XYZ file of N, CA, C and O in Angstrom:
640
model
N 1.443 9.602 0.727
C 0.025 9.042 0.131
C 0.962 8.294 -1.930
O 1.861 8.857 -1.922
N 0.038 7.827 -1.839
C 0.664 6.547 -2.935
C 0.046 6.616 -3.785
O -1.222 6.410 -3.345
N 0.453 6.133 -4.600
C -0.022 5.721 -6.653
C 0.907 4.478 -7.105
O 1.775 4.562 -6.865
N -0.396 3.576 -6.641
C 0.462 2.121 -7.645
C -0.232 2.171 -8.833
O -1.646 1.747 -9.243
N 0.462 2.306 -10.712
C 0.539 2.647 -11.544
C -0.012 1.347 -12.144
O -0.457 0.544 -10.635
N -0.551 1.118 -13.366
C -1.224 0.007 -14.044
C -0.953 -1.205 -13.800
O -1.362 -2.258 -13.747
N 0.102 -1.441 -13.822
C 1.903 -2.616 -13.823
C 2.196 -2.973 -12.840
O 1.772 -4.426 -12.249
N 1.797 -2.409 -11.430
C 2.088 -2.265 -10.175
C 0.752 -3.251 -9.670
O 1.274 -3.869 -8.981
N -0.728 -2.397 -10.056
C -1.297 -3.184 -10.014
C -1.518 -4.588 -10.294
O -2.155 -5.892 -9.444
N -1.106 -5.130 -11.682
C -2.039 -5.723 -12.262
C -0.627 -7.086 -11.524
O -1.241 -8.626 -10.990
N 0.894 -6.909 -11.537
C 1.343 -7.509 -10.225
C 1.306 -8.217 -8.907
O 0.965 -8.952 -8.571
N 0.415 -6.657 -8.561
C -0.040 -7.326 -6.824
C -1.033 -8.355 -6.660
O -1.843 -9.110 -5.892
N -1.842 -7.987 -8.369
C -3.143 -8.211 -8.677
C -2.832 -10.056 -8.414
O -3.664 -10.818 -7.724
N -1.715 -10.220 -8.901
C -1.296 -11.958 -9.444
C -0.846 -12.913 -7.993
O -0.958 -13.422 -8.311
N -0.137 -11.674 -7.820
C 0.494 -12.303 -6.374
C -0.545 -12.399 -5.599
O -0.521 -13.295 -4.936
N -1.397 -11.588 -4.988
C -2.781 -11.706 -4.382
C -3.430 -12.909 -4.224
O -4.058 -13.493 -3.764
N -3.504 -13.626 -6.170
C -4.048 -14.618 -6.455
C -3.703 -16.014 -5.319
O -4.564 -17.441 -5.587
N -2.876 -16.089 -4.834
C -2.070 -17.199 -4.285
C -1.628 -17.056 -2.819
O -1.641 -15.700 -2.331
N -1.896 -17.639 -1.533
C -1.960 -17.509 0.045
C -0.712 -17.126 -0.309
O 0.427 -18.063 -0.965
N 0.086 -15.731 1.094
C 1.212 -15.858 0.969
C 1.628 -16.478 1.195
O 0.880 -17.954 2.477
N 3.155 -16.413 1.523
C 4.037 -18.407 2.834
C 4.469 -17.402 3.857
O 5.365 -17.684 4.132
N 5.442 -16.195 3.324
C 5.658 -15.087 4.359
C 5.153 -13.907 4.777
O 3.827 -13.702 4.563
N 5.668 -14.346 6.184
C 5.159 -13.052 7.599
C 4.795 -12.196 7.233
O 6.070 -11.249 6.087
N 3.956 -10.800 7.387
C 4.266 -9.161 6.999
C 4.839 -9.719 7.859
O 4.933 -9.151 9.247
N 6.159 -8.539 7.748
C 7.243 -7.538 7.949
C 6.778 -6.328 8.132
O 6.687 -5.571 7.157
N 6.841 -5.684 9.481
C 6.829 -4.443 9.591
C 7.951 -3.562 8.358
O 7.391 -1.837 7.832
N 8.694 -3.645 7.946
C 9.776 -2.888 7.500
C 9.459 -3.056 5.824
O 9.981 -2.281 5.384
N 8.499 -3.687 5.393
C 7.677 -4.003 4.488
C 6.191 -2.977 3.525
O 5.787 -2.750 3.142
N 5.954 -1.958 5.342
C 4.672 -0.934 5.467
C 5.205 -0.022 4.738
O 6.545 0.320 5.758
N 5.112 0.393 3.535
C 5.355 1.929 3.970
C 6.180 2.830 4.325
O 6.942 3.766 4.297
N 4.829 3.358 5.350
C 4.841 4.171 6.618
C 3.767 3.483 7.522
O 2.897 2.494 7.255
N 3.761 4.549 9.004
C 2.604 4.099 9.977
C 1.440 4.311 9.133
O 0.675 3.404 9.172
N 1.201 4.930 8.507
C -0.010 5.697 8.405
C 0.181 6.051 6.334
O 1.359 6.364 6.256
N -0.732 5.742 5.985
C -0.695 6.663 4.769
C -1.773 5.755 3.309
O -3.366 5.413 4.289
N -2.012 6.819 2.416
C -3.225 5.874 1.424
C -2.526 5.867 0.013
O -1.797 6.221 -0.302
N -3.492 4.625 -0.221
C -2.693 3.930 -1.861
C -3.958 4.278 -2.540
O -5.197 3.753 -2.177
N -3.907 4.779 -3.322
C -4.458 4.939 -4.575
C -4.234 3.810 -5.932
O -2.719 3.278 -6.375
N -5.163 3.086 -6.535
C -5.085 1.836 -7.503
C -4.979 2.522 -8.345
O -6.019 2.763 -9.355
N -4.283 1.961 -9.618
C -4.644 2.663 -11.096
C -5.211 1.572 -11.193
O -6.493 2.418 -12.233
N -5.288 0.678 -11.388
C -6.235 -0.036 -12.127
C -7.390 -0.597 -10.403
O -6.731 -1.350 -10.253
N -8.825 -0.514 -10.727
C -9.141 -1.506 -9.789
C -9.178 -2.746 -9.886
O -8.508 -3.942 -10.562
N -8.700 -3.549 -8.583
C -8.822 -4.588 -8.523
C -9.696 -5.705 -7.938
O -11.397 -4.991 -7.222
N -10.494 -6.804 -8.480
C -10.872 -7.352 -8.161
C -11.122 -8.335 -7.580
O -10.323 -9.097 -7.905
N -11.831 -8.034 -6.500
C -11.306 -9.058 -5.296
C -12.420 -10.172 -5.043
O -12.518 -10.716 -4.578
N -13.999 -9.818 -5.284
C -14.893 -10.712 -5.362
C -16.217 -10.348 -6.134
O -16.498 -9.700 -6.506
N -16.383 -11.836 -6.227
C -17.539 -11.652 -7.861
C -18.873 -11.096 -7.323
O -19.508 -10.822 -5.598
N -19.764 -9.958 -7.983
C -20.808 -9.001 -7.693
C -20.352 -8.203 -7.283
O -20.843 -7.058 -6.233
N -18.667 -7.602 -7.292
C -19.070 -6.490 -5.240
C -17.977 -5.482 -6.078
O -17.474 -6.019 -7.512
N -18.525 -4.540 -6.084
C -17.080 -2.974 -6.357
C -16.105 -3.653 -6.626
O -16.369 -3.780 -5.511
N -15.301 -2.975 -7.697
C -14.058 -2.951 -7.025
C -12.808 -2.799 -5.934
O -13.690 -1.561 -5.548
N -12.137 -2.993 -5.897
C -11.145 -2.302 -4.788
C -10.602 -1.252 -6.103
O -10.072 -1.257 -7.022
N -10.455 0.400 -5.486
C -9.973 1.343 -5.894
C -9.139 2.417 -5.315
O -7.510 2.702 -5.408
N -8.684 1.975 -3.710
C -7.957 2.934 -2.445
C -7.225 1.747 -1.515
O -8.609 0.762 -1.139
N -6.769 2.138 -0.644
C -6.900 1.878 0.976
C -6.722 2.746 1.626
O -5.415 3.590 1.605
N -6.762 2.839 2.543
C -6.138 3.566 3.835
C -5.735 2.962 5.219
O -6.085 1.635 5.267
N -4.819 3.487 5.645
C -4.186 2.088 7.193
C -3.188 3.371 7.928
O -3.127 4.106 7.401
N -2.906 2.960 8.968
C -2.711 3.294 9.961
C -2.132 2.579 10.820
O -2.409 1.194 10.933
N -1.454 2.544 11.934
C -0.876 1.762 13.413
C -2.307 1.735 14.265
O -2.965 2.491 14.519
N -2.468 0.901 14.776
C -3.711 0.756 15.859
C -3.136 0.099 16.406
O -2.864 -1.164 16.730
N -3.782 0.602 18.344
C -3.092 -0.027 19.431
C -4.297 -0.705 20.150
O -5.881 0.160 20.431
N -3.785 -1.916 20.120
C -5.073 -3.166 20.653
C -5.459 -2.450 22.701
O -4.260 -1.991 23.153
N -6.033 -2.277 22.349
C -6.655 -2.179 23.832
C -6.642 -2.782 25.075
O -6.980 -3.595 24.655
N -6.014 -2.181 25.984
C -5.770 -3.320 27.333
C -4.487 -3.907 26.509
O -4.426 -5.086 27.265
N -3.492 -3.688 25.375
C -2.688 -4.921 25.603
C -1.183 -3.853 25.105
O -1.255 -2.743 25.296
N -0.574 -4.261 25.901
C 1.049 -3.090 26.402
C 1.784 -2.601 24.819
O 1.246 -3.194 23.322
N 2.709 -1.171 24.595
C 2.776 -0.758 23.519
C 3.770 -1.903 23.038
O 3.605 -1.641 21.959
N 4.393 -2.327 23.572
C 5.451 -3.564 22.900
C 5.335 -4.835 22.166
O 6.466 -5.424 21.138
N 3.789 -5.345 22.255
C 3.021 -6.536 21.465
C 3.507 -6.145 19.447
O 4.049 -4.544 19.802
N 3.427 -7.364 19.067
C 3.498 -6.541 17.272
C 2.995 -5.991 16.937
O 1.283 -5.556 17.345
N 2.824 -4.535 15.674
C 2.240 -3.926 15.572
C 1.199 -4.252 14.006
O 1.174 -5.397 13.521
N 0.284 -3.852 15.178
C -1.092 -3.399 14.550
C -1.481 -2.861 13.169
O -1.814 -0.997 13.991
N -2.352 -2.898 12.239
C -2.342 -1.732 10.992
C -3.075 -2.143 11.107
O -4.147 -3.283 10.682
N -4.965 -0.641 11.190
C -6.046 -0.971 10.253
C -6.067 -0.451 9.018
O -5.460 1.051 8.822
N -7.045 -1.351 7.899
C -6.815 -0.910 6.722
C -8.409 -0.567 6.322
O -9.316 -1.539 6.696
N -8.709 0.804 5.519
C -10.061 1.336 5.424
C -9.731 0.319 3.572
O -8.633 1.180 2.720
N -10.837 -0.273 3.257
C -10.865 -0.589 1.398
C -11.755 0.239 1.151
O -13.105 0.545 1.846
N -11.549 0.718 0.086
C -12.688 1.891 -0.602
C -12.829 1.392 -1.974
O -12.212 0.237 -2.615
N -14.365 1.524 -2.473
C -14.444 1.005 -4.024
C -14.963 2.721 -4.878
O -15.426 3.042 -4.015
N -15.271 2.896 -6.096
C -16.074 3.449 -6.758
C -17.235 2.687 -7.491
O -16.967 2.157 -8.481
N -18.219 3.419 -7.363
C -19.346 2.356 -8.325
C -20.130 4.141 -9.064
O -19.669 5.416 -7.670
N -20.736 4.125 -10.092
C -21.965 4.845 -10.146
C -22.482 5.572 -8.958
O -23.646 6.722 -8.811
N -22.768 4.480 -8.063
C -24.148 4.462 -7.108
C -23.583 5.060 -5.827
O -24.105 5.549 -5.141
N -22.391 5.466 -6.413
C -20.876 5.286 -4.071
C -21.174 7.623 -4.727
O -20.024 7.527 -6.309
N -20.466 7.416 -3.658
C -19.580 8.854 -3.787
C -18.225 7.900 -4.699
O -17.947 6.904 -4.741
N -17.056 9.886 -4.953
C -15.329 9.036 -5.159
C -14.975 7.464 -4.771
O -14.392 6.810 -4.945
N -15.061 7.935 -3.194
C -13.778 6.886 -2.178
C -15.158 6.404 -1.866
O -15.611 7.223 -0.352
N -15.949 4.931 -1.868
C -17.212 4.803 -0.428
C -16.320 3.376 0.662
O -15.939 2.184 -0.173
N -16.239 3.630 2.384
C -15.745 2.436 2.414
C -16.259 1.569 2.376
O -17.395 1.470 1.980
N -16.081 0.747 2.018
C -16.506 -1.049 1.556
C -16.242 -2.424 2.520
O -16.766 -2.683 3.229
N -14.667 -2.000 3.600
C -13.725 -3.015 4.623
C -13.558 -2.061 5.258
O -12.819 -1.635 5.295
N -12.601 -3.151 6.790
C -11.673 -2.878 6.857
C -11.448 -3.722 7.391
O -12.070 -5.404 8.064
N -9.954 -4.421 7.533
C -9.528 -4.794 7.857
C -7.831 -4.616 9.382
O -7.854 -3.686 8.883
N -7.716 -5.471 9.756
C -6.229 -5.261 10.836
C -5.774 -6.128 9.848
O -5.935 -7.279 10.015
N -4.418 -6.260 9.894
C -2.987 -6.950 9.945
C -1.903 -6.602 10.939
O -1.751 -5.262 11.586
N -1.698 -8.011 11.099
C -0.644 -7.936 12.278
C 0.376 -8.026 12.188
O 0.697 -8.876 10.669
N 2.061 -7.212 12.667
C 2.580 -7.795 11.968
C 2.899 -9.649 11.950
O 3.379 -9.834 13.071
N 3.633 -10.362 11.620
C 4.146 -11.741 11.540
C 2.546 -12.513 10.639
O 2.787 -13.525 11.078
N 1.509 -11.902 10.448
C 0.649 -12.195 10.045
C 1.442 -13.282 8.583
O 1.539 -12.564 7.548
N 0.038 -13.882 8.368
C 0.956 -14.610 6.714
C 0.033 -14.564 5.404
O 0.156 -14.792 4.322
N -1.461 -14.437 5.988
C -2.834 -13.737 5.826
C -3.044 -14.852 4.629
O -3.720 -15.510 3.817
N -2.627 -16.400 4.616
C -3.021 -17.882 4.255
C -4.341 -18.698 4.894
O -5.311 -18.490 4.379
N -3.762 -17.944 6.121
C -4.923 -18.604 6.898
C -5.910 -17.491 8.170
O -5.342 -17.654 9.711
N -5.628 -16.594 7.836
C -5.625 -15.393 8.495
C -7.796 -15.956 9.183
O -7.575 -15.513 10.216
N -8.304 -15.919 8.558
C -9.918 -16.282 8.632
C -9.805 -17.486 8.714
O -9.160 -18.109 7.332
N -10.766 -17.897 9.309
C -11.590 -19.345 9.036
C -12.699 -20.268 7.777
O -12.373 -18.784 6.846
N -12.156 -20.574 7.207
C -12.990 -20.880 5.807
C -14.638 -21.348 6.214
O -14.965 -20.510 4.738
N -15.389 -20.772 7.258
C -16.225 -21.021 7.115
C -17.158 -19.949 7.373
O -18.085 -19.492 7.522
N -16.731 -18.942 7.626
C -16.432 -16.905 7.694
C -17.027 -17.259 6.769
O -16.384 -17.074 5.421
N -17.829 -16.067 6.103
C -18.903 -15.462 5.412
C -17.806 -14.613 5.042
O -17.252 -13.340 5.144
N -17.060 -14.700 2.883
C -16.483 -13.143 2.804
C -14.980 -13.567 3.144
O -14.281 -13.030 2.951
N -14.397 -14.361 4.014
C -13.461 -14.898 3.985
C -11.959 -14.601 3.983
O -10.884 -13.230 3.278
N -12.511 -14.806 2.156
C -10.933 -15.703 0.634
C -11.460 -14.218 0.047
O -10.485 -13.721 -0.191
N -12.610 -13.458 0.351
C -12.818 -12.420 -0.594
C -11.352 -11.517 0.474
O -11.520 -10.869 -0.249
N -11.869 -10.869 1.704
C -10.969 -10.255 2.788
C -10.154 -10.514 2.559
O -9.017 -10.147 2.495
N -9.179 -12.008 2.730
C -7.683 -12.319 2.467
C -7.319 -11.173 1.225
O -6.068 -11.094 0.850
N -7.853 -11.218 -0.367
C -7.451 -11.353 -1.407
C -7.257 -10.089 -0.971
O -5.872 -9.424 -1.839
N -8.473 -9.514 -0.797
C -7.772 -7.796 -0.498
C -6.787 -7.283 -0.315
O -5.498 -6.676 -0.056
N -6.821 -8.009 1.462
C -5.122 -7.537 1.999
C -4.304 -8.082 1.443
O -3.445 -7.254 1.501
N -4.345 -9.531 1.191
C -3.130 -9.566 0.349
C -2.690 -8.898 -0.723
O -1.341 -8.662 -0.920
N -3.648 -8.235 -1.982
C -3.432 -7.274 -3.876
C -2.427 -6.349 -2.343
O -2.284 -5.450 -3.013
N -3.188 -5.619 -0.749
C -3.054 -4.592 -0.602
C -1.540 -3.936 -0.311
O -0.864 -4.196 -0.528
N -0.899 -5.651 0.129
C 0.127 -6.469 1.466
C 0.999 -6.282 -0.309
O 2.405 -6.309 -0.084
N 0.842 -6.969 -1.258
C 1.505 -7.311 -2.363
C 2.036 -5.390 -2.996
O 3.898 -5.960 -3.394
N 1.459 -4.614 -2.754
C 1.548 -3.057 -2.868
C 3.035 -2.598 -2.066
O 3.838 -2.459 -2.963
N 2.452 -3.102 -1.029
C 3.514 -2.212 0.049
C 4.979 -3.079 -0.876
O 5.461 -2.398 0.066
N 5.015 -4.143 -0.457
C 6.298 -5.659 -1.088
C 6.267 -4.213 -1.837
O 8.228 -4.397 -2.469
N 5.986 -4.229 -3.476
C 6.473 -3.588 -3.897
C 6.770 -2.643 -3.735
O 8.022 -1.706 -4.720
N 6.154 -1.315 -3.195
C 6.649 0.380 -3.185
C 8.271 0.290 -2.740
O 9.000 0.257 -1.848
N 7.918 -0.823 -1.238
C 9.184 -0.988 -0.424
C 10.184 -1.262 -1.024
O 11.279 -2.059 -0.179
N 10.139 -2.808 -1.872
C 11.198 -3.291 -2.275
C 12.910 -2.638 -2.470
O 13.399 -3.102 -2.481
N 12.789 -1.493 -3.236
C 13.880 -0.603 -3.415
C 14.599 -0.279 -2.073
O 15.881 -1.059 -1.627
N 14.066 -0.597 -0.876
C 14.471 -0.434 0.876
C 14.680 -1.204 2.229
O 15.523 -1.886 1.869
N 13.846 -2.426 1.298
C 14.196 -4.062 1.398
C 16.047 -5.041 0.172
O 16.518 -4.802 1.165
N 15.800 -4.980 -0.544
C 16.408 -5.402 -1.424
C 17.184 -4.945 -2.756
O 17.508 -3.706 -2.291
N 17.050 -4.995 -4.356
C 17.688 -4.781 -5.243
C 16.129 -4.006 -5.217
O 15.480 -3.897 -5.128
N 17.562 -2.387 -5.632
C 16.512 -1.196 -6.221
C 15.710 -1.164 -7.316
O 16.177 -2.044 -8.306
N 14.262 -0.646 -7.252
C 13.498 -1.266 -8.128
C 14.035 -0.117 -10.186
O 13.623 -0.726 -10.873
N 14.249 0.986 -9.289
C 14.382 1.839 -9.843
C 15.961 2.239 -10.613
O 16.814 2.174 -9.508
N 16.304 2.970 -11.510
C 17.848 3.199 -10.921
C 17.561 4.897 -10.583
O 16.325 5.535 -11.324
N 18.315 6.211 -9.433
C 18.216 7.196 -10.047
C 19.624 7.731 -9.817
O 20.625 6.986 -9.369
N 19.329 9.091 -10.784
C 20.630 9.035 -11.551
C 20.279 10.608 -11.517
O 18.696 11.447 -11.172
N 21.142 11.677 -10.511
C 20.644 12.312 -10.261
C 22.093 13.620 -11.365
O 23.259 13.488 -11.604
N 21.144 14.810 -12.069
C 21.354 15.184 -12.546
C 21.933 17.025 -12.202
O 21.154 16.976 -11.224
N 23.345 17.534 -12.228
C 23.792 18.697 -11.561
C 23.564 19.763 -12.692
O 23.211 19.453 -13.743
N 22.224 20.783 -12.304
C 22.328 22.108 -13.499
C 23.281 23.191 -13.218
O 24.184 22.975 -11.975
N 22.821 23.186 -14.080
C 24.200 24.671 -14.513
C 24.160 25.363 -13.318
O 22.475 26.401 -13.227
N 25.581 26.625 -13.052
C 25.394 26.999 -11.955
C 24.817 28.124 -12.473
O 23.961 28.955 -11.368
N 24.027 29.000 -14.332
C 23.664 29.986 -14.467
C 22.478 29.360 -14.288
O 21.219 30.540 -13.585
N 21.386 28.473 -14.215
C 20.002 27.905 -13.275
C 19.913 28.435 -12.427
O 18.709 28.714 -11.714
N 20.731 27.736 -11.318
C 20.526 28.171 -10.309
C 20.979 29.569 -9.707
O 19.330 29.834 -8.580
N 21.442 30.131 -10.131
C 21.174 31.405 -9.741
C 19.833 32.249 -10.014
O 19.352 33.133 -9.231
N 19.497 31.848 -10.928
C 18.041 32.291 -11.861
C 16.659 31.737 -10.919
O 16.013 32.828 -10.399
N 17.506 30.927 -10.739
C 16.119 30.491 -9.540
C 16.342 31.337 -7.803
O 15.137 31.052 -7.352
N 16.903 30.764 -7.791
C 17.116 31.709 -6.261
C 16.825 33.153 -6.257
O 16.512 33.350 -5.756
N 17.265 33.479 -7.845
C 16.378 35.895 -8.184
C 15.523 35.578 -7.814
O 14.263 36.938 -7.299
N 14.725 34.100 -8.330
C 13.556 34.558 -8.169
C 12.409 33.300 -7.220
O 11.223 33.302 -6.669
N 13.133 33.039 -5.980
C 13.519 33.040 -4.379
C 12.908 30.916 -4.648
O 12.443 30.063 -3.719
N 13.524 30.398 -5.557
C 12.887 29.228 -5.692
C 14.778 28.542 -4.982
O 15.622 28.539 -5.673
N 14.852 27.172 -3.669
C 15.495 27.429 -3.059
C 16.321 25.783 -2.565
O 17.069 25.109 -3.363
N 15.015 24.995 -3.418
C 15.783 23.665 -3.066
C 14.912 23.184 -4.751
O 13.509 23.532 -5.232
């Protein structure tokens, strides 16, 4: 389970506003399956309820070998007063190597909206995995606990 705070969501929305130039790299997907909640809803289409969450999992294309590129099935969720807290609004498939700039034909109804939502999710993935791929997003400092506190925790059954 992943959570994108307001800053992350804002950056992802700005990145999604322009077509991607780089293909989707499997290393940029945080996990084979997951659920991402957005702190700030993403308006991806005029007149549509905003995107508030997504889930994904690896999808094996029927009739294709397992050696092919990895494909993920995404479910997009929205929330309005008339829907349950998380109502699915659409389904997308992303394949390793997709650029998401020319995924849909221009004549397809709602294609740009679907691409925008997909690019927003992939931008969140890029930000989540940035630490693993390049320079770390945050500094991590490990502080040692005093021995007295560690012993007290062990007596209470707290081991980690």
